[in-house]
């Protein structure tokens, strides 16, 4: 099983998993042209599309990919039923594709029906977590988003987060606003700036590293609370809500 990604739209990652027979699975195709071009070039045989949630920048490519490859099975949560989904799935389900078991994890918060896909060590977490950040909370689902992020934190440390957007630089700038002296964040910021300058891919994002540099995974930390002017006893969930609401204004990114 080999994992690759295509950068699409402004900052979307479209993930592709393929096996030795060149059969492939496409995750969250927000556009079709670039995906079809890649499938033809690499001589892949697309078997399935997996959708994490119902936003158009994750689903817009489905229709045209299906026109070209009508045998593809499209999996998604209930909220994606109008995007040509033929297998509705939910948290706790298991699907078998390319001879691999994939666990469906319920990760609501960004949208109410958001799901993630886990094929060890890869977690396709859509707009729940990004490197050094997390997705926007729509419809006031703060507690759901917080719980989803806490549940991801419990995955094995070597889990590879395959998130759906590339916002790492702006997320780290936001983090340094609160933790300007944090060695891990500063060091990572320098490292990825260099990679971006050299036009290198900054993936992979390992969960154990994210636990050090992603402040949305560190909302229970004393240093973070202190730097924000809160007492040690301040609840981790309240810190999360506070940070996420400021981030909405600070970054002004849609997701
Ligand atoms: Zn979204």
Short mmCIF file of C-alpha atoms and ligand atoms in Angstrom, two decimals:
data_model
loop_
_atom_site.label_atom_id
_atom_site.label_comp_id
_atom_site.label_asym_id
_atom_site.label_seq_id
_atom_site.Cartn_x
_atom_site.Cartn_y
_atom_site.Cartn_z
CA UNK A 1 0.00 0.00 0.00
CA UNK A 2 1.51 3.30 -1.09
CA UNK A 3 0.25 6.73 -0.07
CA UNK A 4 0.57 9.85 -2.16
CA UNK A 5 -1.16 13.20 -2.38
CA UNK A 6 -2.18 15.75 -4.98
CA UNK A 7 -2.35 19.43 -4.11
CA UNK A 8 -5.62 20.83 -5.45
CA UNK A 9 -7.67 24.03 -5.35
CA UNK A 10 -5.84 26.55 -3.18
CA UNK A 11 -4.52 24.37 -0.40
CA UNK A 12 -6.34 21.02 -0.45
CA UNK A 13 -4.64 17.67 -0.11
CA UNK A 14 -6.37 14.94 -2.14
CA UNK A 15 -5.04 11.63 -0.83
CA UNK A 16 -4.53 8.57 -3.02
CA UNK A 17 -3.75 5.08 -1.76
CA UNK A 18 -2.67 2.50 -4.32
CA UNK A 19 -1.46 -1.07 -4.21
CA UNK A 20 0.98 -3.23 -6.19
CA UNK A 21 -1.73 -3.95 -8.78
CA UNK A 22 -2.21 -0.18 -9.27
CA UNK A 23 -5.73 -0.27 -7.82
CA UNK A 24 -6.39 2.97 -5.99
CA UNK A 25 -8.63 4.76 -3.49
CA UNK A 26 -9.19 8.52 -3.65
CA UNK A 27 -9.97 10.52 -0.53
CA UNK A 28 -11.92 13.80 -0.63
CA UNK A 29 -11.56 14.80 -4.30
CA UNK A 30 -12.42 18.48 -4.24
CA UNK A 31 -11.80 18.65 -7.98
CA UNK A 32 -11.76 16.13 -10.80
CA UNK A 33 -9.42 17.31 -13.59
CA UNK A 34 -6.17 16.97 -11.70
CA UNK A 35 -7.22 13.60 -10.24
CA UNK A 36 -8.21 12.12 -13.63
CA UNK A 37 -4.97 13.41 -15.15
CA UNK A 38 -2.95 11.71 -12.41
CA UNK A 39 -4.93 8.43 -12.71
CA UNK A 40 -4.22 8.29 -16.46
CA UNK A 41 -0.57 9.23 -16.05
CA UNK A 42 0.10 6.67 -13.31
CA UNK A 43 -2.09 3.99 -14.94
CA UNK A 44 -4.12 3.56 -11.76
CA UNK A 45 -7.35 1.61 -11.61
CA UNK A 46 -9.65 3.60 -9.25
CA UNK A 47 -11.84 1.39 -7.05
CA UNK A 48 -13.33 3.75 -4.46
CA UNK A 49 -13.76 7.33 -3.28
CA UNK A 50 -13.93 8.07 0.43
CA UNK A 51 -15.57 11.29 1.66
CA UNK A 52 -15.04 12.73 5.14
CA UNK A 53 -17.78 15.38 5.11
CA UNK A 54 -20.17 17.38 2.95
CA UNK A 55 -18.16 20.50 2.03
CA UNK A 56 -17.80 21.17 -1.71
CA UNK A 57 -14.02 21.54 -1.58
CA UNK A 58 -13.97 17.82 -0.65
CA UNK A 59 -16.77 16.54 -2.86
CA UNK A 60 -16.84 18.62 -6.05
CA UNK A 61 -14.70 16.20 -8.04
CA UNK A 62 -16.88 13.13 -7.41
CA UNK A 63 -19.37 13.64 -10.26
CA UNK A 64 -16.82 13.95 -13.06
CA UNK A 65 -14.56 11.20 -11.74
CA UNK A 66 -17.62 8.91 -11.71
CA UNK A 67 -18.52 9.89 -15.27
CA UNK A 68 -15.09 8.70 -16.36
CA UNK A 69 -14.93 5.69 -14.00
CA UNK A 70 -18.56 4.64 -13.34
CA UNK A 71 -17.60 1.45 -11.44
CA UNK A 72 -16.10 3.39 -8.53
CA UNK A 73 -17.90 2.92 -5.20
CA UNK A 74 -18.34 6.16 -3.25
CA UNK A 75 -18.34 5.92 0.56
CA UNK A 76 -19.37 8.75 2.86
CA UNK A 77 -21.35 9.71 5.95
CA UNK A 78 -25.11 10.40 5.79
CA UNK A 79 -24.52 14.14 5.29
CA UNK A 80 -22.78 13.41 1.93
CA UNK A 81 -25.70 11.43 0.46
CA UNK A 82 -26.32 14.07 -2.23
CA UNK A 83 -22.78 13.74 -3.60
CA UNK A 84 -23.28 10.45 -5.52
CA UNK A 85 -22.51 8.34 -2.45
CA UNK A 86 -23.65 4.74 -2.82
CA UNK A 87 -22.43 3.38 0.53
CA UNK A 88 -23.46 5.41 3.60
CA UNK A 89 -21.15 4.64 6.52
CA UNK A 90 -20.82 5.76 10.14
CA UNK A 91 -18.37 5.69 13.05
CA UNK A 92 -17.68 2.14 14.21
CA UNK A 93 -18.12 0.62 10.74
CA UNK A 94 -15.34 -1.25 8.95
CA UNK A 95 -14.88 -1.40 5.21
CA UNK A 96 -12.53 -3.61 3.23
CA UNK A 97 -10.82 -2.10 0.18
CA UNK A 98 -7.80 -3.32 -1.78
CA UNK A 99 -7.69 -6.18 0.77
CA UNK A 100 -7.19 -3.78 3.68
CA UNK A 101 -9.55 -3.17 6.59
CA UNK A 102 -10.38 0.51 7.08
CA UNK A 103 -11.97 1.66 10.36
CA UNK A 104 -14.54 4.45 10.24
CA UNK A 105 -14.08 6.90 13.11
CA UNK A 106 -16.76 9.39 14.07
CA UNK A 107 -15.12 12.84 14.28
CA UNK A 108 -17.94 15.42 14.42
CA UNK A 109 -17.31 19.10 15.09
CA UNK A 110 -16.21 20.71 11.84
CA UNK A 111 -19.52 19.36 10.51
CA UNK A 112 -22.00 17.32 12.51
CA UNK A 113 -21.50 14.14 10.49
CA UNK A 114 -17.75 14.34 9.84
CA UNK A 115 -15.96 10.98 9.79
CA UNK A 116 -12.32 9.93 9.50
CA UNK A 117 -10.80 6.82 7.95
CA UNK A 118 -8.11 4.79 9.71
CA UNK A 119 -5.87 2.41 7.82
CA UNK A 120 -2.97 1.89 10.18
CA UNK A 121 -0.78 4.01 10.36
CA UNK A 122 -2.75 6.51 8.26
CA UNK A 123 -5.62 8.56 9.64
CA UNK A 124 -7.52 10.49 6.97
CA UNK A 125 -8.95 13.10 9.28
CA UNK A 126 -10.42 15.56 6.75
CA UNK A 127 -10.95 18.98 8.32
CA UNK A 128 -10.72 17.81 11.94
CA UNK A 129 -6.98 18.24 12.50
CA UNK A 130 -4.38 20.00 10.39
CA UNK A 131 -0.66 20.13 11.04
CA UNK A 132 -0.24 22.61 13.92
CA UNK A 133 -3.95 23.43 13.85
CA UNK A 134 -7.50 22.20 13.60
CA UNK A 135 -10.57 22.77 11.44
CA UNK A 136 -13.10 25.51 11.93
CA UNK A 137 -16.08 24.69 14.13
CA UNK A 138 -19.36 25.23 12.30
CA UNK A 139 -22.80 25.36 13.94
CA UNK A 140 -21.33 25.77 17.43
CA UNK A 141 -20.24 22.12 17.72
CA UNK A 142 -17.35 23.03 20.04
CA UNK A 143 -17.75 20.17 22.50
CA UNK A 144 -18.05 17.66 19.66
CA UNK A 145 -14.92 19.01 17.97
CA UNK A 146 -13.02 19.02 21.27
CA UNK A 147 -13.99 15.39 21.96
CA UNK A 148 -13.07 14.36 18.40
CA UNK A 149 -9.62 15.91 18.80
CA UNK A 150 -9.16 14.26 22.20
CA UNK A 151 -10.07 10.90 20.68
CA UNK A 152 -7.47 11.36 17.92
CA UNK A 153 -4.91 12.14 20.62
CA UNK A 154 -5.39 8.57 21.88
CA UNK A 155 -4.29 7.00 18.58
CA UNK A 156 -0.81 5.39 18.49
CA UNK A 157 2.02 7.95 18.46
CA UNK A 158 3.25 6.80 15.05
CA UNK A 159 -0.12 7.59 13.44
CA UNK A 160 0.30 9.64 10.29
CA UNK A 161 -2.25 12.44 10.06
CA UNK A 162 -3.47 12.82 6.49
CA UNK A 163 -5.34 16.09 6.83
CA UNK A 164 -7.23 17.77 4.01
CA UNK A 165 -5.60 21.21 3.96
CA UNK A 166 -2.11 22.69 4.05
CA UNK A 167 -2.20 25.53 6.59
CA UNK A 168 0.93 24.64 8.57
CA UNK A 169 2.76 27.98 8.22
CA UNK A 170 -0.20 30.15 9.22
CA UNK A 171 -1.05 27.71 12.04
CA UNK A 172 2.48 27.96 13.44
CA UNK A 173 2.42 31.76 13.23
CA UNK A 174 -0.81 31.67 15.25
CA UNK A 175 0.80 29.29 17.80
CA UNK A 176 3.88 31.50 18.18
CA UNK A 177 1.57 34.37 19.06
CA UNK A 178 0.76 32.48 22.29
CA UNK A 179 4.00 30.53 22.76
CA UNK A 180 6.76 32.72 21.28
CA UNK A 181 9.49 30.89 23.23
CA UNK A 182 8.38 27.34 22.52
CA UNK A 183 11.45 25.54 21.17
CA UNK A 184 9.55 22.78 19.33
CA UNK A 185 7.26 25.20 17.52
CA UNK A 186 10.09 27.60 16.62
CA UNK A 187 12.30 24.78 15.38
CA UNK A 188 9.50 23.26 13.27
CA UNK A 189 8.63 26.66 11.81
CA UNK A 190 12.25 27.12 10.65
CA UNK A 191 12.40 23.59 9.29
CA UNK A 192 9.26 23.83 7.17
CA UNK A 193 10.09 27.32 5.91
CA UNK A 194 13.31 25.85 4.55
CA UNK A 195 11.41 22.94 2.95
CA UNK A 196 8.90 25.31 1.37
CA UNK A 197 11.74 27.45 0.04
CA UNK A 198 13.29 24.33 -1.51
CA UNK A 199 9.82 23.39 -2.86
CA UNK A 200 9.83 20.16 -0.84
CA UNK A 201 6.70 18.44 0.41
CA UNK A 202 6.36 19.09 4.16
CA UNK A 203 4.36 15.90 4.78
CA UNK A 204 4.36 13.51 6.80
CA UNK A 205 2.66 14.72 9.97
CA UNK A 206 3.17 12.24 12.82
CA UNK A 207 0.84 12.37 15.80
CA UNK A 208 3.69 12.28 18.35
CA UNK A 209 5.22 15.37 16.75
CA UNK A 210 1.85 17.10 16.44
CA UNK A 211 1.36 16.61 20.20
CA UNK A 212 4.42 18.87 20.65
CA UNK A 213 3.65 21.57 18.10
CA UNK A 214 -0.14 21.68 17.75
CA UNK A 215 -1.62 23.91 20.46
CA UNK A 216 -5.07 22.42 19.89
CA UNK A 217 -3.60 19.14 21.18
CA UNK A 218 -2.00 20.95 24.12
CA UNK A 219 -4.98 22.75 25.67
CA UNK A 220 -4.37 21.04 29.03
CA UNK A 221 -0.80 22.39 29.32
CA UNK A 222 0.09 24.76 32.13
CA UNK A 223 2.50 26.83 29.99
CA UNK A 224 -0.13 27.50 27.37
CA UNK A 225 -2.73 28.51 29.99
CA UNK A 226 -0.14 30.75 31.70
CA UNK A 227 0.88 32.48 28.47
CA UNK A 228 -2.77 33.18 27.74
CA UNK A 229 -3.23 34.72 31.20
CA UNK A 230 -5.36 31.88 32.56
CA UNK A 231 -5.05 29.99 35.86
CA UNK A 232 -3.74 26.40 36.00
CA UNK A 233 -7.27 25.25 36.91
CA UNK A 234 -8.79 26.64 33.69
CA UNK A 235 -10.61 23.87 31.87
CA UNK A 236 -8.93 22.39 28.78
CA UNK A 237 -12.21 22.60 26.82
CA UNK A 238 -12.56 26.33 27.60
CA UNK A 239 -8.98 26.89 26.38
CA UNK A 240 -9.86 25.04 23.18
CA UNK A 241 -12.96 27.21 22.57
CA UNK A 242 -11.02 30.38 23.32
CA UNK A 243 -8.18 29.46 20.93
CA UNK A 244 -10.48 28.31 18.13
CA UNK A 245 -12.58 31.48 18.32
CA UNK A 246 -9.50 33.72 18.18
CA UNK A 247 -8.14 31.65 15.30
CA UNK A 248 -11.33 32.37 13.31
CA UNK A 249 -10.45 36.06 13.33
CA UNK A 250 -6.64 35.69 13.34
CA UNK A 251 -6.23 33.46 10.30
CA UNK A 252 -9.50 34.22 8.50
CA UNK A 253 -9.24 30.87 6.70
CA UNK A 254 -12.46 29.16 5.66
CA UNK A 255 -11.58 25.82 7.25
ZN1 LIG B 1 -14.71 21.38 5.46
#
